[in-house]
Short mmCIF file of C-alpha atoms in Angstrom, two decimals:
data_model
loop_
_atom_site.label_atom_id
_atom_site.label_comp_id
_atom_site.label_asym_id
_atom_site.label_seq_id
_atom_site.Cartn_x
_atom_site.Cartn_y
_atom_site.Cartn_z
CA MET U 1 8.05 -74.37 25.49
CA THR U 2 9.93 -73.28 28.57
CA ASP U 3 10.12 -70.13 30.59
CA GLY U 4 13.43 -69.37 32.30
CA ILE U 5 14.40 -67.28 35.28
CA GLY U 6 17.71 -66.51 36.91
CA ALA U 7 18.47 -66.18 40.59
CA PRO U 8 21.60 -65.98 42.74
CA GLU U 9 22.92 -69.36 43.84
CA LYS U 10 22.33 -70.17 47.47
CA ASP U 11 25.60 -72.11 47.53
CA GLY U 12 27.42 -69.16 45.99
CA ARG U 13 27.27 -67.13 49.21
CA PRO U 14 30.90 -67.07 50.35
CA VAL U 15 30.21 -65.75 53.82
CA VAL U 16 27.57 -68.37 54.57
CA GLN U 17 30.06 -71.02 53.47
CA ALA U 18 32.81 -69.57 55.64
CA ILE U 19 30.80 -68.55 58.72
CA ALA U 20 27.50 -70.29 59.40
CA ALA U 21 26.03 -67.34 61.31
CA VAL U 22 26.23 -64.93 58.36
CA GLY U 23 23.72 -64.61 55.53
CA LEU U 24 24.26 -62.19 52.66
CA PHE U 25 21.35 -63.30 50.55
CA ALA U 26 19.77 -66.58 49.55
CA VAL U 27 17.19 -68.00 47.25
CA VAL U 28 14.87 -70.59 48.74
CA VAL U 29 14.12 -73.05 45.96
CA GLY U 30 10.53 -73.48 47.04
CA GLY U 31 10.08 -69.75 46.74
CA LEU U 32 11.22 -69.87 43.15
CA TRP U 33 8.44 -72.33 42.35
CA ALA U 34 5.95 -69.97 43.95
CA GLN U 35 7.29 -67.05 41.92
CA SER U 36 7.48 -68.94 38.63
CA LYS U 37 3.86 -68.23 37.82
CA PHE U 38 4.54 -64.55 37.37
CA VAL U 39 8.26 -64.03 36.74
CA HIS U 40 8.90 -63.01 33.15
CA GLN U 41 5.21 -62.71 32.39
CA LYS U 42 3.93 -59.39 31.07
CA SER U 43 1.16 -57.68 32.98
CA VAL U 44 -2.21 -57.93 31.32
CA THR U 45 -2.71 -54.22 32.01
CA SER U 46 -0.57 -51.19 31.34
CA GLU U 47 0.02 -50.69 35.06
CA PRO U 48 3.27 -51.77 36.77
CA ALA U 49 3.01 -54.78 39.06
CA ALA U 50 2.12 -54.08 42.68
CA CYS U 51 3.73 -55.98 45.55
CA SER U 52 2.02 -59.34 45.99
CA LYS U 53 0.88 -60.44 49.44
CA SER U 54 4.00 -61.08 51.48
CA THR U 55 4.70 -64.25 53.44
CA ASP U 56 6.26 -62.95 56.65
CA ARG U 57 7.09 -65.38 59.44
CA LEU U 58 9.64 -63.30 61.33
CA PRO U 59 9.08 -61.56 64.68
CA ALA U 60 8.23 -57.86 64.59
CA ARG U 61 11.79 -56.87 65.52
CA TYR U 62 12.86 -57.80 61.99
CA ILE U 63 11.92 -55.82 58.92
CA SER U 64 9.21 -57.51 56.89
CA GLY U 65 9.38 -58.63 53.29
CA ALA U 66 6.32 -56.47 52.63
CA ARG U 67 8.16 -53.36 53.81
CA LEU U 68 11.22 -54.20 51.74
CA CYS U 69 9.01 -54.70 48.69
CA LYS U 70 7.37 -51.32 49.26
CA ALA U 71 10.78 -49.63 49.37
CA LEU U 72 12.12 -51.44 46.31
CA ASN U 73 9.06 -51.30 44.06
CA ARG U 74 9.24 -47.56 43.48
CA PRO U 75 7.97 -45.84 40.30
CA ASP U 76 11.41 -44.60 39.29
CA LEU U 77 13.16 -47.98 39.66
CA PRO U 78 13.25 -48.59 35.86
CA ALA U 79 14.88 -45.19 35.32
CA LEU U 80 17.40 -45.85 38.10
CA LEU U 81 18.37 -49.08 36.34
CA GLY U 82 18.81 -47.26 33.04
CA THR U 83 15.72 -48.81 31.43
CA PRO U 84 13.13 -46.00 31.72
CA GLY U 85 10.80 -47.55 29.13
CA GLU U 86 10.20 -50.63 31.27
CA GLN U 87 8.03 -51.25 34.31
CA ALA U 88 7.77 -53.75 37.11
CA GLU U 89 6.37 -57.05 35.84
CA SER U 90 6.37 -58.76 39.23
CA ALA U 91 7.07 -57.68 42.79
CA SER U 92 7.12 -59.77 45.95
CA GLY U 93 8.55 -59.92 49.45
CA SER U 94 9.01 -62.54 52.12
CA GLY U 95 10.36 -62.88 55.63
CA ASP U 96 11.49 -66.27 56.83
CA TRP U 97 14.33 -68.13 58.49
CA ILE U 98 17.32 -69.86 56.93
CA THR U 99 18.16 -73.05 58.84
CA LEU U 100 21.90 -73.63 59.01
CA ALA U 101 23.68 -76.97 58.95
CA GLY U 102 24.22 -76.89 62.71
CA GLY U 103 20.55 -76.27 63.37
CA GLY U 104 20.78 -72.54 64.02
CA LYS U 105 18.58 -70.05 62.22
CA ILE U 106 19.12 -66.61 60.77
CA ALA U 107 16.46 -64.13 59.68
CA ASP U 108 16.19 -63.72 55.91
CA PRO U 109 13.75 -60.98 54.87
CA ASP U 110 13.93 -59.93 51.23
CA ALA U 111 12.02 -58.49 48.28
CA THR U 112 12.35 -58.98 44.54
CA VAL U 113 11.16 -56.87 41.62
CA SER U 114 11.48 -58.14 38.06
CA LEU U 115 11.49 -56.02 34.91
CA ASP U 116 12.06 -57.02 31.31
CA THR U 117 15.84 -56.45 31.48
CA TYR U 118 16.74 -56.65 35.17
CA THR U 119 15.69 -58.40 38.34
CA VAL U 120 16.48 -56.54 41.55
CA LYS U 121 16.63 -58.00 45.04
CA LEU U 122 16.75 -56.14 48.35
CA SER U 123 17.54 -58.01 51.56
CA ALA U 124 18.36 -57.28 55.18
CA SER U 125 20.81 -59.20 57.35
CA TYR U 126 21.34 -59.26 61.10
CA GLU U 127 24.80 -60.80 61.35
CA ASP U 128 27.47 -59.58 63.77
CA LEU U 129 30.25 -59.09 61.22
CA THR U 130 31.22 -55.73 59.75
CA VAL U 131 31.03 -55.02 56.03
CA ALA U 132 34.84 -54.93 55.94
CA GLU U 133 35.07 -58.37 57.57
CA MET U 134 32.60 -59.84 55.11
CA GLY U 135 34.38 -58.19 52.20
CA ASP U 136 37.58 -59.96 53.23
CA LEU U 137 35.81 -63.28 52.63
CA MET U 138 34.92 -62.42 49.02
CA GLY U 139 37.47 -62.84 46.30
CA ASP U 140 36.43 -59.90 44.12
CA ALA U 141 35.03 -57.48 46.70
CA ARG U 142 35.67 -53.78 46.09
CA LYS U 143 35.19 -51.25 48.85
CA THR U 144 32.93 -48.28 48.20
CA THR U 145 30.37 -46.13 50.02
CA ILE U 146 26.62 -45.72 49.57
CA GLN U 147 25.31 -42.40 50.90
CA GLY U 148 28.28 -42.28 53.26
CA HIS U 149 27.79 -45.84 54.53
CA PRO U 150 30.62 -48.41 54.19
CA ALA U 151 29.89 -50.90 51.41
CA VAL U 152 31.44 -53.55 49.21
CA LEU U 153 30.63 -54.47 45.61
CA TYR U 154 31.00 -58.10 44.61
CA SER U 155 29.79 -60.71 42.11
CA SER U 156 27.66 -63.78 42.71
CA PRO U 157 26.83 -66.59 40.27
CA THR U 158 23.21 -67.30 39.45
CA ILE U 159 21.34 -70.43 38.56
CA SER U 160 19.07 -70.64 35.55
CA ILE U 161 15.74 -72.38 36.12
CA GLY U 162 13.63 -73.37 33.11
CA PHE U 163 9.97 -74.33 33.39
CA ASN U 164 8.20 -76.54 30.89
CA LEU U 165 4.88 -74.78 30.58
CA GLY U 166 3.21 -77.92 29.27
CA GLY U 167 4.58 -80.65 31.51
CA GLY U 168 5.33 -78.77 34.70
CA LYS U 169 8.94 -80.01 34.90
CA ALA U 170 11.85 -77.75 35.73
CA THR U 171 15.49 -77.81 34.67
CA THR U 172 18.40 -76.00 36.28
CA GLY U 173 21.84 -74.95 35.11
CA PRO U 174 24.42 -72.19 35.45
CA GLY U 175 23.15 -68.71 34.72
CA GLY U 176 24.79 -65.32 34.43
CA THR U 177 26.38 -63.16 37.09
CA ALA U 178 24.65 -60.99 39.66
CA ARG U 179 26.29 -57.81 40.91
CA CYS U 180 25.70 -57.06 44.56
CA VAL U 181 26.39 -54.23 46.96
CA LEU U 182 26.48 -54.98 50.68
CA VAL U 183 26.01 -51.87 52.81
CA SER U 184 26.20 -51.16 56.55
CA LYS U 185 22.90 -49.98 58.01
CA HIS U 186 24.80 -47.27 59.88
CA ALA U 187 27.35 -44.71 58.76
CA LYS U 188 29.82 -46.49 61.06
CA ASP U 189 30.77 -50.02 60.08
CA ASP U 190 29.73 -51.35 63.47
CA GLY U 191 28.64 -54.90 62.59
CA LYS U 192 25.04 -54.23 63.62
CA GLY U 193 23.34 -55.28 60.43
CA THR U 194 23.52 -54.76 56.69
CA PHE U 195 21.34 -54.23 53.66
CA GLU U 196 22.10 -55.70 50.28
CA VAL U 197 20.93 -54.78 46.79
CA SER U 198 21.57 -57.26 43.97
CA ILE U 199 20.79 -57.04 40.27
CA TRP U 200 21.02 -59.57 37.47
CA ARG U 201 19.96 -59.49 33.85
CA GLN U 202 17.50 -61.82 32.15
CA ASP U 203 19.89 -62.18 29.18
CA ASP U 204 22.83 -63.15 31.46
CA VAL U 205 24.88 -60.11 30.37
CA LEU U 206 27.02 -58.69 33.19
CA PRO U 207 24.93 -56.06 35.03
CA ASP U 208 25.87 -52.39 35.12
CA ASP U 209 27.50 -51.35 38.42
CA THR U 210 26.43 -47.76 37.82
CA ALA U 211 22.79 -48.84 37.72
CA LEU U 212 23.27 -50.96 40.85
CA VAL U 213 24.82 -48.13 42.86
CA ARG U 214 22.29 -45.59 41.62
CA ALA U 215 19.39 -47.82 42.69
CA ALA U 216 20.98 -48.58 46.07
CA GLU U 217 21.56 -44.90 46.80
CA ARG U 218 17.89 -44.08 46.23
CA VAL U 219 16.27 -47.18 47.74
CA LEU U 220 18.24 -47.80 50.93
CA PRO U 221 17.57 -44.46 52.69
CA THR U 222 13.83 -45.30 52.51
CA VAL U 223 14.20 -48.64 54.32
CA PRO U 224 13.43 -48.80 58.06
CA GLY U 225 16.65 -49.34 60.00
CA TRP U 226 18.79 -47.15 57.76
CA THR U 227 20.38 -44.35 59.80
CA GLY U 228 22.40 -41.33 58.83
CA SER U 229 24.85 -41.75 61.67
#
């Protein structure tokens, strides 16, 4: 018997491939092993999952994974995703560094909430590029706005990771497609940081952009660093 999860491919990040200093979002493989014990497992109670203890290794000037998880794991998240009968089955956050090929590091705080149908990820980036510049590096990017902030919608492939519950071995393969919206922290696209919300489905069906945008519009204004101007 195996249990499978999907997550965006680290190597599928076009901006990281093109410019080493930029990070849209990543999945650290070791983190997936840590999360495997609760992803796709129903809660033993009727209560939605609370945010697990966050592993935050970033300086205080960066937003923590715990704070991102608090913003994302809101009671109305299932309704925002169009699945009001569901609830959070797992919720976690982390704040760590991504080490680039040249030895440099970029901050990578994020949070993930999994439901029966969708998994949602919220991340913060501190790159120097504007949303428009990053959108130019993505083949399918579509410009939009989220609460008046410049944004781009784009797709990212996911990997499928299966866990043998008896033997402890894991297998990987191509998964479905995640839909992502990258949003400037400020109403002006000034290149001073971005937030990103990504969703993917457990059944590998293409996610609903309406659900993605609706969730982003409600979640992002509650995240520290988001400004109205």
